[in-house]
mmCIF file with all atom_site columns, C-alpha atoms in Angstrom:
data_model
loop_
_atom_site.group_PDB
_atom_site.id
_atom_site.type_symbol
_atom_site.label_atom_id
_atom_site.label_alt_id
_atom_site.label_comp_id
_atom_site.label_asym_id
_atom_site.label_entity_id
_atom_site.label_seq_id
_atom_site.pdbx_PDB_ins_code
_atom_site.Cartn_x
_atom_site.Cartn_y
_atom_site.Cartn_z
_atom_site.occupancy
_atom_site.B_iso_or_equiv
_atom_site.pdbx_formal_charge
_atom_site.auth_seq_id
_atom_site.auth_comp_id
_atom_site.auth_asym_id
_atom_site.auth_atom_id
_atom_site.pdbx_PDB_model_num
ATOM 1   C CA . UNK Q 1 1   ? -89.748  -4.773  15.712 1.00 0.00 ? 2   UNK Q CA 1
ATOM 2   C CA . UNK Q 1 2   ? -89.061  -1.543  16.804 1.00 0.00 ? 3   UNK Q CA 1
ATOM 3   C CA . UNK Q 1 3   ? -88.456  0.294   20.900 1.00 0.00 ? 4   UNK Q CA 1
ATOM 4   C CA . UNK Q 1 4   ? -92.265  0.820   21.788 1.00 0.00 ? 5   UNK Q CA 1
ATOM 5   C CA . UNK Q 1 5   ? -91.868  3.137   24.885 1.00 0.00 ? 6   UNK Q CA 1
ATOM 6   C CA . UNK Q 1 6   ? -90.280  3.237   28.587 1.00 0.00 ? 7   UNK Q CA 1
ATOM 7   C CA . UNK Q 1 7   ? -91.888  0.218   30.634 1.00 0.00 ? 8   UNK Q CA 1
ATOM 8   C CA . UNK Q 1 8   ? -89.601  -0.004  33.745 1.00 0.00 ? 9   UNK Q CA 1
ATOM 9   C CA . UNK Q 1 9   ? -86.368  1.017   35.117 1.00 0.00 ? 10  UNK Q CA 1
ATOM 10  C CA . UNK Q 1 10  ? -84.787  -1.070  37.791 1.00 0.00 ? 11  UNK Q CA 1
ATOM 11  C CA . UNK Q 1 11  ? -82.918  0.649   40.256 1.00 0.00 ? 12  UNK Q CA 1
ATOM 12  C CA . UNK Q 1 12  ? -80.964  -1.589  42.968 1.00 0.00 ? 13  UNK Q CA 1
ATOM 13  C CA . UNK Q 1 13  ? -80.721  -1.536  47.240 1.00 0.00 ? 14  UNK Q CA 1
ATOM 14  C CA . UNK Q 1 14  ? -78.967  -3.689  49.826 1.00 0.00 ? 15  UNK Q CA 1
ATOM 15  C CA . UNK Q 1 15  ? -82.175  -2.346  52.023 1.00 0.00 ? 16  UNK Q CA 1
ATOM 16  C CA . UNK Q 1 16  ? -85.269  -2.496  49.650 1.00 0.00 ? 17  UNK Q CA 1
ATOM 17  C CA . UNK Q 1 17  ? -87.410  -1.409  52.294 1.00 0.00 ? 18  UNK Q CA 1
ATOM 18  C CA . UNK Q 1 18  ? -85.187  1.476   53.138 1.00 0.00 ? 19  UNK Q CA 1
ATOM 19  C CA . UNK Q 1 19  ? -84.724  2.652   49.652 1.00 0.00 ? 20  UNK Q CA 1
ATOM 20  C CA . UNK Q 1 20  ? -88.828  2.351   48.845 1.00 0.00 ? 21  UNK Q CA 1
ATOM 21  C CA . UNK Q 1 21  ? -89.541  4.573   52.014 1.00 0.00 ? 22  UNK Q CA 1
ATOM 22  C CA . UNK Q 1 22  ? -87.326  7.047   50.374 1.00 0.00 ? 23  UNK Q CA 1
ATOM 23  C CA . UNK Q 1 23  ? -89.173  6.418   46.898 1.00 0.00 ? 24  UNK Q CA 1
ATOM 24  C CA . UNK Q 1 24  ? -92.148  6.792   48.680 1.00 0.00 ? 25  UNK Q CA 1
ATOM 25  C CA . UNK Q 1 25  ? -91.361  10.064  50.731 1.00 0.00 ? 26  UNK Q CA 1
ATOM 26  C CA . UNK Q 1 26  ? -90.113  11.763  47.208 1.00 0.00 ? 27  UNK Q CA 1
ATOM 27  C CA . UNK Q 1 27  ? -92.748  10.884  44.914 1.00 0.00 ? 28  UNK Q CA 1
ATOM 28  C CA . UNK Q 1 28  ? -95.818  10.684  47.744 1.00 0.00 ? 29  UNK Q CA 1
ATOM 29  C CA . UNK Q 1 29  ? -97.200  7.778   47.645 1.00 0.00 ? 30  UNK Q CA 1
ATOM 30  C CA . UNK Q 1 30  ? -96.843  3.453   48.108 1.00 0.00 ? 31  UNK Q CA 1
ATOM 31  C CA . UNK Q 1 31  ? -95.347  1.236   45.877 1.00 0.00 ? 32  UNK Q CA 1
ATOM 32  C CA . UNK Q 1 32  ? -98.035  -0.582  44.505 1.00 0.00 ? 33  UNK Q CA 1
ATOM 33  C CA . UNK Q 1 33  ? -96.280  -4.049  44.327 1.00 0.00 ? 34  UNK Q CA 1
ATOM 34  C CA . UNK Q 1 34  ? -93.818  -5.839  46.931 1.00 0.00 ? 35  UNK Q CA 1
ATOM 35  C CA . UNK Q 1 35  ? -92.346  -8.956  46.847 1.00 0.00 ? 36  UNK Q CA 1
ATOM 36  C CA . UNK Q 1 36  ? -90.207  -10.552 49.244 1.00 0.00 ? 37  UNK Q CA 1
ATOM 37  C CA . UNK Q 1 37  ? -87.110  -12.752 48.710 1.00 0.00 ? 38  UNK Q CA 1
ATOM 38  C CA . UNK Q 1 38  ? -86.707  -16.090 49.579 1.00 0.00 ? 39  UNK Q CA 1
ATOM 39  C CA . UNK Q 1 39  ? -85.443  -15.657 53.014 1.00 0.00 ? 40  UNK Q CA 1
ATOM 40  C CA . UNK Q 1 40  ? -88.650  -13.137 53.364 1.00 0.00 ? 41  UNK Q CA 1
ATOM 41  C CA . UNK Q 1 41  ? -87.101  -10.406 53.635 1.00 0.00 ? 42  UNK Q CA 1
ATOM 42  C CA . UNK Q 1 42  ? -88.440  -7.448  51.183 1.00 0.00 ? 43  UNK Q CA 1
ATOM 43  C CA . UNK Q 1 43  ? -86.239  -7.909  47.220 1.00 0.00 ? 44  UNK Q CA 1
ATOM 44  C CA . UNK Q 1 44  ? -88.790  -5.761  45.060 1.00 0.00 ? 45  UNK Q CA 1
ATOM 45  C CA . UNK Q 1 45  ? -90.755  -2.832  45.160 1.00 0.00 ? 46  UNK Q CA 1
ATOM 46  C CA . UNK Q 1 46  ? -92.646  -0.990  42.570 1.00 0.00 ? 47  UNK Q CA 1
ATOM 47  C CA . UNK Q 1 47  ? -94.151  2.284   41.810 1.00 0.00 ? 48  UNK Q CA 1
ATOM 48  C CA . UNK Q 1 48  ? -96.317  3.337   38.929 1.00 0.00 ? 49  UNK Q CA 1
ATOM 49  C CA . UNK Q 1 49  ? -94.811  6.829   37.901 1.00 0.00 ? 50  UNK Q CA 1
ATOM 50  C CA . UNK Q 1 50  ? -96.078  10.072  35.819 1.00 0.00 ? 51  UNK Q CA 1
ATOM 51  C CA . UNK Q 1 51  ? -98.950  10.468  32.927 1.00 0.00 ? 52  UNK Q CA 1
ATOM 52  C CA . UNK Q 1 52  ? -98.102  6.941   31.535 1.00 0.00 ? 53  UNK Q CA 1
ATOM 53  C CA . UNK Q 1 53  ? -97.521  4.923   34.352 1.00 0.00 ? 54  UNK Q CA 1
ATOM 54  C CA . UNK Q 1 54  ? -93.810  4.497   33.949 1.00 0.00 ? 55  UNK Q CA 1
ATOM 55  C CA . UNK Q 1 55  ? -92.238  1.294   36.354 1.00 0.00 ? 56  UNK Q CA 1
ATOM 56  C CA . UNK Q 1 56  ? -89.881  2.396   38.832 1.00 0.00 ? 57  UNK Q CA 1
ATOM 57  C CA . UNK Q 1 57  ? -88.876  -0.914  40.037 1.00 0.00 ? 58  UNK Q CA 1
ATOM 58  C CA . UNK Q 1 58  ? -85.802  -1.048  43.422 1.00 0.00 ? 59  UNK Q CA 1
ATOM 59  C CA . UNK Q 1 59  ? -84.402  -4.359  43.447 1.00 0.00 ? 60  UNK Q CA 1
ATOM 60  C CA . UNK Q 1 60  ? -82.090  -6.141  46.005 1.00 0.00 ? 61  UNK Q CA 1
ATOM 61  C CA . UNK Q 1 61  ? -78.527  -6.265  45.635 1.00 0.00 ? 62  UNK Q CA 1
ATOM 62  C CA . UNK Q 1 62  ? -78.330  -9.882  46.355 1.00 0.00 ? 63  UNK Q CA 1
ATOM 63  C CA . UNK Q 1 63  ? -79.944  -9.797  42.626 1.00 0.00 ? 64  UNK Q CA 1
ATOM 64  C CA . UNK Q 1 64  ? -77.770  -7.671  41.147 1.00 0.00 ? 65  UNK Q CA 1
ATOM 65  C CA . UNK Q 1 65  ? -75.837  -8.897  37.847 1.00 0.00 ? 66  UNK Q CA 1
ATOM 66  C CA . UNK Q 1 66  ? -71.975  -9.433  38.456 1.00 0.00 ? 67  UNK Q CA 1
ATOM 67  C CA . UNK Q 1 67  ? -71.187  -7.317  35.709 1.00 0.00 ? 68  UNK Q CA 1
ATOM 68  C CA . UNK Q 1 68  ? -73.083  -4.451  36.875 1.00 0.00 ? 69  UNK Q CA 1
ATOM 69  C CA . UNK Q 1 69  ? -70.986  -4.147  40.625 1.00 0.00 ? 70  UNK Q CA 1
ATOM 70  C CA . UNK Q 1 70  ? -68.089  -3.483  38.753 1.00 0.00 ? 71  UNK Q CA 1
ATOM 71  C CA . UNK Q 1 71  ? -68.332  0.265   39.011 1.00 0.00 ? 72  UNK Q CA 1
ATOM 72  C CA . UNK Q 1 72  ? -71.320  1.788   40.766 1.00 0.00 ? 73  UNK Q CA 1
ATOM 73  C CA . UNK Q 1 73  ? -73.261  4.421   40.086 1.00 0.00 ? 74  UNK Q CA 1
ATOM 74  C CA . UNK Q 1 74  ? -73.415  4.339   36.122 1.00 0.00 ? 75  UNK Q CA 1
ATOM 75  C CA . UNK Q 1 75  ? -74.849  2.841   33.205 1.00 0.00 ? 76  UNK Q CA 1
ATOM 76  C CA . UNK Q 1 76  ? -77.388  4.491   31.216 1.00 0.00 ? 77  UNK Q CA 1
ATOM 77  C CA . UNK Q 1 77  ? -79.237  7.178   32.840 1.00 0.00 ? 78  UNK Q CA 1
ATOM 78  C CA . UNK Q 1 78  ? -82.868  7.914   32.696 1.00 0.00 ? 79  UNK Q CA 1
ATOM 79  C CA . UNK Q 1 79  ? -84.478  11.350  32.891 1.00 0.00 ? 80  UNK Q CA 1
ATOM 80  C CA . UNK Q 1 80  ? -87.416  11.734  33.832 1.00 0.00 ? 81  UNK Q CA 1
ATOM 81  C CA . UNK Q 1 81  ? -89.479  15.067  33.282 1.00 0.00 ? 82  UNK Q CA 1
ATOM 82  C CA . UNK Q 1 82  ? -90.668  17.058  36.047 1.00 0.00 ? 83  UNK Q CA 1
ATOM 83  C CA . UNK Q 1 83  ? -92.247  20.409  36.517 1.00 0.00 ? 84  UNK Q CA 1
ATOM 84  C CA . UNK Q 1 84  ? -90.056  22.897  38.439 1.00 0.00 ? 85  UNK Q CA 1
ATOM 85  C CA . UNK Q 1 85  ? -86.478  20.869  37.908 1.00 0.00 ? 86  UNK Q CA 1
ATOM 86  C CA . UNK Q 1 86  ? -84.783  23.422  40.338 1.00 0.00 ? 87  UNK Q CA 1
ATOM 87  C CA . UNK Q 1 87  ? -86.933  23.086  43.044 1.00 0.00 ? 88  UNK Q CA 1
ATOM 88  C CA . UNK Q 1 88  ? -86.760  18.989  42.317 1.00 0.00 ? 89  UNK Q CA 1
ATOM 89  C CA . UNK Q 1 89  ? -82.946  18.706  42.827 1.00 0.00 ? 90  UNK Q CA 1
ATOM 90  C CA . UNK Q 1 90  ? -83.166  21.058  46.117 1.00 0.00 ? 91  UNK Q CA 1
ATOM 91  C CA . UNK Q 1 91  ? -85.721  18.535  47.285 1.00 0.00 ? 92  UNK Q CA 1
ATOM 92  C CA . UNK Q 1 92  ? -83.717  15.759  46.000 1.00 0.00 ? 93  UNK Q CA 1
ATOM 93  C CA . UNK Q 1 93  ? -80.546  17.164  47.650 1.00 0.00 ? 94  UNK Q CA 1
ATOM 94  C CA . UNK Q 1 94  ? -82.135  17.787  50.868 1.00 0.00 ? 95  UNK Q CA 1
ATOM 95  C CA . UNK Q 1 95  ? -83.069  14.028  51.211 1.00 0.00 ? 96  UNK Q CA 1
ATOM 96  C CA . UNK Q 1 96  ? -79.837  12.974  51.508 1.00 0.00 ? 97  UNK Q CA 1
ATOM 97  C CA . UNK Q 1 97  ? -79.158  12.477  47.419 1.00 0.00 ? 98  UNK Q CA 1
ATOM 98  C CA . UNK Q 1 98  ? -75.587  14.086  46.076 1.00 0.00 ? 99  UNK Q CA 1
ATOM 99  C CA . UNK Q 1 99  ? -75.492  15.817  43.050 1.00 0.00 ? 100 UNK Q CA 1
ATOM 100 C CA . UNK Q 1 100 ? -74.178  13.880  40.085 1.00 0.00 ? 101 UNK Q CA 1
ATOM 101 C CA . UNK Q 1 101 ? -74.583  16.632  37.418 1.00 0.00 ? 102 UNK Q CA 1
ATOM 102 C CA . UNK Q 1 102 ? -75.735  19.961  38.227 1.00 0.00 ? 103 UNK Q CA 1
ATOM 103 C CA . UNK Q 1 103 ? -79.007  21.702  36.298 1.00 0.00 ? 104 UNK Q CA 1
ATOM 104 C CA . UNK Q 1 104 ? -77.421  21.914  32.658 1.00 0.00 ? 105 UNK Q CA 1
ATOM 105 C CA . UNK Q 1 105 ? -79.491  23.272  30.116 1.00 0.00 ? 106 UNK Q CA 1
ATOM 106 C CA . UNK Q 1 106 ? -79.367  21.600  26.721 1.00 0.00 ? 107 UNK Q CA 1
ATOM 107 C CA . UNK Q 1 107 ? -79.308  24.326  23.621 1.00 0.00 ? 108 UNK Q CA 1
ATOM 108 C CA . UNK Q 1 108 ? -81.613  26.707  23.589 1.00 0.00 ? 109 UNK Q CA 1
ATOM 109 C CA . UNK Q 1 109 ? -84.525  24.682  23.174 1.00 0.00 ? 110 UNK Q CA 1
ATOM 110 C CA . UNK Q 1 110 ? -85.786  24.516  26.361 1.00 0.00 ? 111 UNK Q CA 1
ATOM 111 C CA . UNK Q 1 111 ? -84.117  20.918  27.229 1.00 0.00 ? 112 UNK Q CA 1
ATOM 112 C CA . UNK Q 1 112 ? -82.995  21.110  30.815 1.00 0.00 ? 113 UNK Q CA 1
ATOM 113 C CA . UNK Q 1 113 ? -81.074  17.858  32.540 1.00 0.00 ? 114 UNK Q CA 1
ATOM 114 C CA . UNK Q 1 114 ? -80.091  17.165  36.494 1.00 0.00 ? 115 UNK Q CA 1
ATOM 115 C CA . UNK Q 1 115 ? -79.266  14.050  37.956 1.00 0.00 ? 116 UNK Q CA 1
ATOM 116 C CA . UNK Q 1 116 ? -78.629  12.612  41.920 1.00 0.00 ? 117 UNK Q CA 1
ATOM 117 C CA . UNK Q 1 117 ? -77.270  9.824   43.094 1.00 0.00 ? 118 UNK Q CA 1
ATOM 118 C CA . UNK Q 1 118 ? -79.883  8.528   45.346 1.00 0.00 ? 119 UNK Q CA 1
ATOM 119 C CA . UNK Q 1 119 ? -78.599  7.275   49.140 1.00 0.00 ? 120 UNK Q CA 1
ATOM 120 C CA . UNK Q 1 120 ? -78.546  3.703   47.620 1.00 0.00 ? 121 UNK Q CA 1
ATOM 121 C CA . UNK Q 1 121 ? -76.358  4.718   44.848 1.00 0.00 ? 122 UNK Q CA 1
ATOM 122 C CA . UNK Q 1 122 ? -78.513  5.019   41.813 1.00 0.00 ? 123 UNK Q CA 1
ATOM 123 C CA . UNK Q 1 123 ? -78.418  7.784   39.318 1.00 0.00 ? 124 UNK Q CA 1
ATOM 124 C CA . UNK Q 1 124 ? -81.864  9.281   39.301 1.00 0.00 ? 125 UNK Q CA 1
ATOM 125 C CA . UNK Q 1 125 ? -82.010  11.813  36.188 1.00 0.00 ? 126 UNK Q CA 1
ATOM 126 C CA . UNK Q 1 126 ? -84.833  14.548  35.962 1.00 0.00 ? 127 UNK Q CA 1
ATOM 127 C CA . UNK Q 1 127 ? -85.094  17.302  33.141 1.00 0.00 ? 128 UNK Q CA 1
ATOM 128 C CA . UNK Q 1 128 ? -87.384  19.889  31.590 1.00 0.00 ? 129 UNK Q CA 1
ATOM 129 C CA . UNK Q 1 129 ? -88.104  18.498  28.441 1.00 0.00 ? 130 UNK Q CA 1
ATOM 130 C CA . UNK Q 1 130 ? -90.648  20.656  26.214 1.00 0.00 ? 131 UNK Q CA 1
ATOM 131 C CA . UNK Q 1 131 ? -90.864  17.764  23.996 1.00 0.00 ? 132 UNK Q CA 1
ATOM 132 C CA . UNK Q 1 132 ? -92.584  15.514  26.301 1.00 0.00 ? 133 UNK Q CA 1
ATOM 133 C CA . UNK Q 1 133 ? -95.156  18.072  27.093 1.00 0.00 ? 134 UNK Q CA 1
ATOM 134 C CA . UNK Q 1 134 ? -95.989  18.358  23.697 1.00 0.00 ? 135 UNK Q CA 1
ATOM 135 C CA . UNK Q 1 135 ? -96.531  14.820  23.213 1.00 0.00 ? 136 UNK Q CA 1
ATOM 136 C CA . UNK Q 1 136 ? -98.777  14.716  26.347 1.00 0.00 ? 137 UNK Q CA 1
ATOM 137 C CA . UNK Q 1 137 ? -100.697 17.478  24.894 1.00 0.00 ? 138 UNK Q CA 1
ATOM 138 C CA . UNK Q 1 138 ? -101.253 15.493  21.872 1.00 0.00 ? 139 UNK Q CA 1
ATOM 139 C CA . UNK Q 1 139 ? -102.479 12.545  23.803 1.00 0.00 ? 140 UNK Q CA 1
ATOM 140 C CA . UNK Q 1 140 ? -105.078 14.093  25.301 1.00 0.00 ? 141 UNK Q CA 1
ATOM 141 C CA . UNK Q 1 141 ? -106.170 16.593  22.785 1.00 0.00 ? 142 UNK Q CA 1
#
């Protein structure tokens, strides 16, 4: 058994609805799934993100593992790529996000990381990463 590829990140919110309008505003369009809690009110959203249809999922707090409270924001993060990384974090910045780590590039290989903390306290990485343009070349050569 072996890692097969990114499926879905999970991201949380004590306002899901709040936090998807801001997902929505930044990447331009709906998530395509909702579901709401028991009490009705909205606990999941979901967008299908990039060339491979990567799972940005924002879950409610009230769902939110014990251990991951402790300390927020942390953990793991994710980068994703994006095309113009500088002009990402302004636009990131200027929605109300807070820089977490400032543009840093990675060698001299063309490797590029940034990363936000979103208004809901997530850490939302982005990069240039040469790498997965090649392999997107390669798909659809």
């Amino acid at each position: 058994m072996s890692l097969r590829g990114f499926s879905t990140i999970s991201f949380w919110a004590d306002d899901v609805g709040a936090a998807a309008a801001w997902y929505q505003d930044f990447l331009g369009f709906e998530p395509y799934f909702k579901r709401p809690g028991p009490d009705g009110r909205l606990a999941y959203a979901e967008f299908r993100v990039g060339d491979y249809q990567h799972e940005l999922g924002i879950i409610s707090n009230r769902f939110r593992p014990p251990a991951e409270s402790a300390n927020p924001p942390g953990g793991a993060i994710m980068y994703w790529h994006v095309d113009g990384l500088e002009a990402t974090m302004e636009r990131l910045l200027a929605m109300g996000a807070t820089e977490h780590q400032p543009v840093t590039p990675r060698g001299d290989s063309g490797f590029v990381t940034a990363s936000v903390v979103d208004p809901f306290g997530n850490v939302l990485g982005v990069m240039s990463n040469p790498h997965y343009l090649e392999v997107l070349a390669a798909k659809q050569a």
